[in-house]
Structure formats: C-alpha cells, structure tokens
Amino acid sequence: MGWTDFWSNALSMVGFGAFIAILIALGGAIVVGCIRFAEWFGAPPLAVRIGGGIVSALVTAYFVLGAGWYIALGVPAWVVSVVLGVVAGGWLLPRRAAPSPISPASGIDFPS
C-alpha cells in the first residue's frame, strides 16, 4: 500500500468514526436523560440504579451489535460491553446524595 492509498483509507476511517461517534452520543444522551428524568421525578435510588442499568445495557447492546456486525466483533466483546453498560448505568451515572452542609458527614463543626 502506498501513501496515497494509506491517506485515502485513513480519511475514510475518520469519517466512519465520526459517524459512529454521533450515533453513540445519541445513545449516551438517551441513557443519561432517562436516569436524570427518573431522579427528577423522585424515584427511589435503587429503582434509578436498576432502571439505569437496564436502559444502559439495552442501548449499549444495540449499538455494539450494530458496530460489531460491521467490524466482525465477537460475542465475548459484546458481553463485556453490555456488562460495562450495566456498570455505567447502574453505578456511575446516578447521582449520589451530597452530604448536607450541617450534617456530621460534612466535617464542619458548629459551636453549640
């Protein structure tokens, strides 16, 4: 392969990467939106985590199946991506309650 073919293929791959990045950003916005929507309506934290994990796993599975078909990705990589989707949606994305500024966990001592 000469330099002309190399740069032609490189530009094609960058274009494909940009196309996939837009789709994956859409999927990420759906997951984050669902989790924030549930938090905004006051769903219990456990329900937000379970629902976020399920939604994230489904969105991740869908997009990895699509991209995996194109690049011949195997089943083990798909399973790992779904597990990471569950971890992201169930553990990393839901907000944790911040300690109150006057709670003992805040580390601030108020004189009595």
XYZ file of C-alpha atoms in Angstrom:
112
model
C 0.000 0.000 0.000
C 1.385 3.350 -0.968
C 0.975 6.672 0.830
C -1.896 7.727 -1.416
C -3.878 4.597 -0.557
C -2.958 4.947 3.109
C -4.274 8.501 3.363
C -7.372 7.614 1.361
C -8.172 4.783 3.789
C -7.285 6.917 6.813
C -9.726 9.653 5.789
C -12.415 7.052 5.165
C -11.910 5.580 8.656
C -12.030 9.031 10.275
C -15.341 9.656 8.514
C -16.713 6.330 9.744
C -15.509 7.110 13.269
C -17.266 10.476 13.228
C -20.483 8.814 12.030
C -20.345 6.214 14.812
C -19.460 8.877 17.416
C -22.634 10.806 16.582
C -24.775 7.688 16.989
C -23.082 6.692 20.235
C -23.509 10.230 21.600
C -27.228 9.917 20.848
C -27.390 6.647 22.781
C -25.493 8.207 25.686
C -27.897 11.152 25.738
C -30.831 8.728 25.898
C -29.315 6.861 28.860
C -28.361 9.987 30.802
C -31.724 11.579 30.010
C -33.653 8.567 31.317
C -31.617 8.467 34.524
C -31.909 12.219 35.166
C -35.655 12.090 34.360
C -36.178 9.349 36.955
C -34.117 11.282 39.523
C -36.051 14.472 38.807
C -39.358 12.721 39.474
C -38.030 11.461 42.805
C -37.734 7.761 42.043
C -36.072 5.752 44.810
C -32.300 5.496 44.339
C -32.424 1.713 43.997
C -35.055 1.977 41.252
C -32.957 4.610 39.454
C -29.903 2.347 39.607
C -31.738 -0.755 38.413
C -33.571 1.119 35.658
C -30.413 2.959 34.618
C -28.503 -0.303 34.418
C -31.196 -1.930 32.286
C -31.598 1.033 29.912
C -27.829 1.425 29.586
C -27.381 -2.296 28.911
C -30.062 -2.269 26.206
C -28.694 0.828 24.469
C -25.128 -0.479 24.694
C -26.152 -3.898 23.362
C -27.977 -2.318 20.425
C -25.107 -0.070 19.366
C -22.387 -2.670 19.888
C -24.375 -5.206 17.872
C -24.602 -2.698 15.031
C -20.954 -1.699 15.115
C -19.846 -5.252 15.893
C -21.585 -6.581 12.825
C -19.718 -4.089 10.664
C -16.280 -4.953 12.054
C -16.978 -8.657 12.859
C -16.795 -8.241 16.646
C -17.160 -11.477 18.584
C -19.664 -12.375 21.286
C -17.196 -12.051 24.217
C -16.539 -8.402 23.342
C -20.296 -7.806 23.118
C -20.845 -9.366 26.553
C -18.067 -7.233 28.069
C -19.575 -4.092 26.553
C -23.039 -4.926 27.942
C -21.572 -5.563 31.407
C -19.765 -2.210 31.230
C -23.052 -0.606 30.151
C -24.750 -2.021 33.261
C -21.930 -0.711 35.450
C -22.118 2.748 33.873
C -25.904 2.999 34.012
C -26.369 1.447 37.417
C -23.374 2.678 39.339
C -21.550 5.563 37.660
C -24.301 7.749 36.195
C -26.886 8.021 39.011
C -26.197 10.921 41.322
C -25.318 10.270 44.890
C -26.855 12.373 47.605
C -24.378 15.012 48.734
C -23.984 15.442 52.491
C -25.826 18.392 53.937
C -23.617 21.352 54.893
C -24.762 20.974 58.509
C -24.569 17.186 58.735
C -21.839 15.441 60.749
C -20.525 13.910 57.500
C -19.633 17.370 56.180
C -16.746 17.722 58.632
C -17.823 21.190 59.745
C -18.006 21.745 63.494
C -20.588 24.249 64.607
C -20.328 25.728 68.084
C -23.191 24.872 70.369
